[in-house]
mmCIF file of C-alpha atoms in Angstrom:
data_model
loop_
_atom_site.group_PDB
_atom_site.id
_atom_site.type_symbol
_atom_site.label_atom_id
_atom_site.label_comp_id
_atom_site.label_asym_id
_atom_site.label_seq_id
_atom_site.Cartn_x
_atom_site.Cartn_y
_atom_site.Cartn_z
ATOM 1 C CA MET A 1 10.149 -13.951 25.792
ATOM 2 C CA ARG A 2 12.500 -11.536 27.498
ATOM 3 C CA LYS A 3 11.176 -8.350 29.005
ATOM 4 C CA VAL A 4 13.189 -5.293 28.014
ATOM 5 C CA SER A 5 12.080 -1.809 28.902
ATOM 6 C CA ILE A 6 13.083 1.331 27.100
ATOM 7 C CA SER A 7 13.278 4.490 29.166
ATOM 8 C CA LEU A 8 13.597 8.090 28.177
ATOM 9 C CA GLU A 9 16.554 8.416 30.568
ATOM 10 C CA LEU A 10 18.416 5.537 28.882
ATOM 11 C CA CYS A 11 17.867 7.032 25.433
ATOM 12 C CA ALA A 12 18.957 10.464 26.665
ATOM 13 C CA GLU A 13 22.114 8.952 28.191
ATOM 14 C CA TYR A 14 23.108 7.615 24.764
ATOM 15 C CA ASP A 15 21.786 10.698 22.928
ATOM 16 C CA LYS A 16 19.164 8.662 21.025
ATOM 17 C CA SER A 17 15.473 9.273 20.425
ATOM 18 C CA ILE A 18 12.872 7.057 22.068
ATOM 19 C CA LYS A 19 11.866 5.906 18.559
ATOM 20 C CA CYS A 20 15.444 4.767 17.951
ATOM 21 C CA GLY A 21 15.440 3.036 21.353
ATOM 22 C CA TYR A 22 12.378 0.999 20.420
ATOM 23 C CA LYS A 23 13.908 0.125 17.036
ATOM 24 C CA TRP A 24 17.039 -1.232 18.762
ATOM 25 C CA LYS A 25 14.887 -3.075 21.306
ATOM 26 C CA GLU A 26 12.989 -4.817 18.506
ATOM 27 C CA ARG A 27 16.238 -5.727 16.759
ATOM 28 C CA PHE A 28 17.633 -7.160 20.003
ATOM 29 C CA LEU A 29 14.516 -9.224 20.670
ATOM 30 C CA THR A 30 14.429 -10.674 17.156
ATOM 31 C CA GLU A 31 18.171 -11.059 16.445
ATOM 32 C CA GLY A 32 19.834 -11.116 19.868
ATOM 33 C CA LYS A 33 23.216 -9.425 20.324
ATOM 34 C CA ALA A 34 23.865 -9.637 16.568
ATOM 35 C CA GLY A 35 20.953 -7.222 16.041
ATOM 36 C CA LEU A 36 22.846 -4.541 17.941
ATOM 37 C CA LEU A 37 25.723 -4.475 15.454
ATOM 38 C CA ASP A 38 25.830 -1.763 12.816
ATOM 39 C CA LYS A 39 24.044 -2.702 9.622
ATOM 40 C CA LYS A 40 24.934 -1.745 6.068
ATOM 41 C CA ARG A 41 22.871 1.161 4.836
ATOM 42 C CA ILE A 42 22.955 0.195 1.175
ATOM 43 C CA PRO A 43 19.715 -0.917 -0.478
ATOM 44 C CA LYS A 44 19.280 -4.595 -1.326
ATOM 45 C CA ASN A 45 18.512 -3.661 -4.916
ATOM 46 C CA SER A 46 18.975 -0.603 -7.052
ATOM 47 C CA PRO A 47 16.818 0.015 -10.120
ATOM 48 C CA LYS A 48 19.500 2.272 -11.665
ATOM 49 C CA LYS A 49 22.293 -0.282 -11.348
ATOM 50 C CA PHE A 50 23.384 -1.903 -14.592
ATOM 51 C CA PRO A 51 23.079 -5.693 -14.769
ATOM 52 C CA ARG A 52 26.301 -7.688 -14.677
ATOM 53 C CA MET A 53 27.402 -9.187 -17.975
#
């Protein structure tokens, strides 16, 4: 397993919270570089969406 440290200075440099830094760290460790790409913010399902006919 790779060791990646998150620092307050690094997060401040990119204007991100430490919580966000740890989220990105986790994504990088589980998905690699692909985890650092932007993700769609739409839900996987929507209870109000009509079914396709």
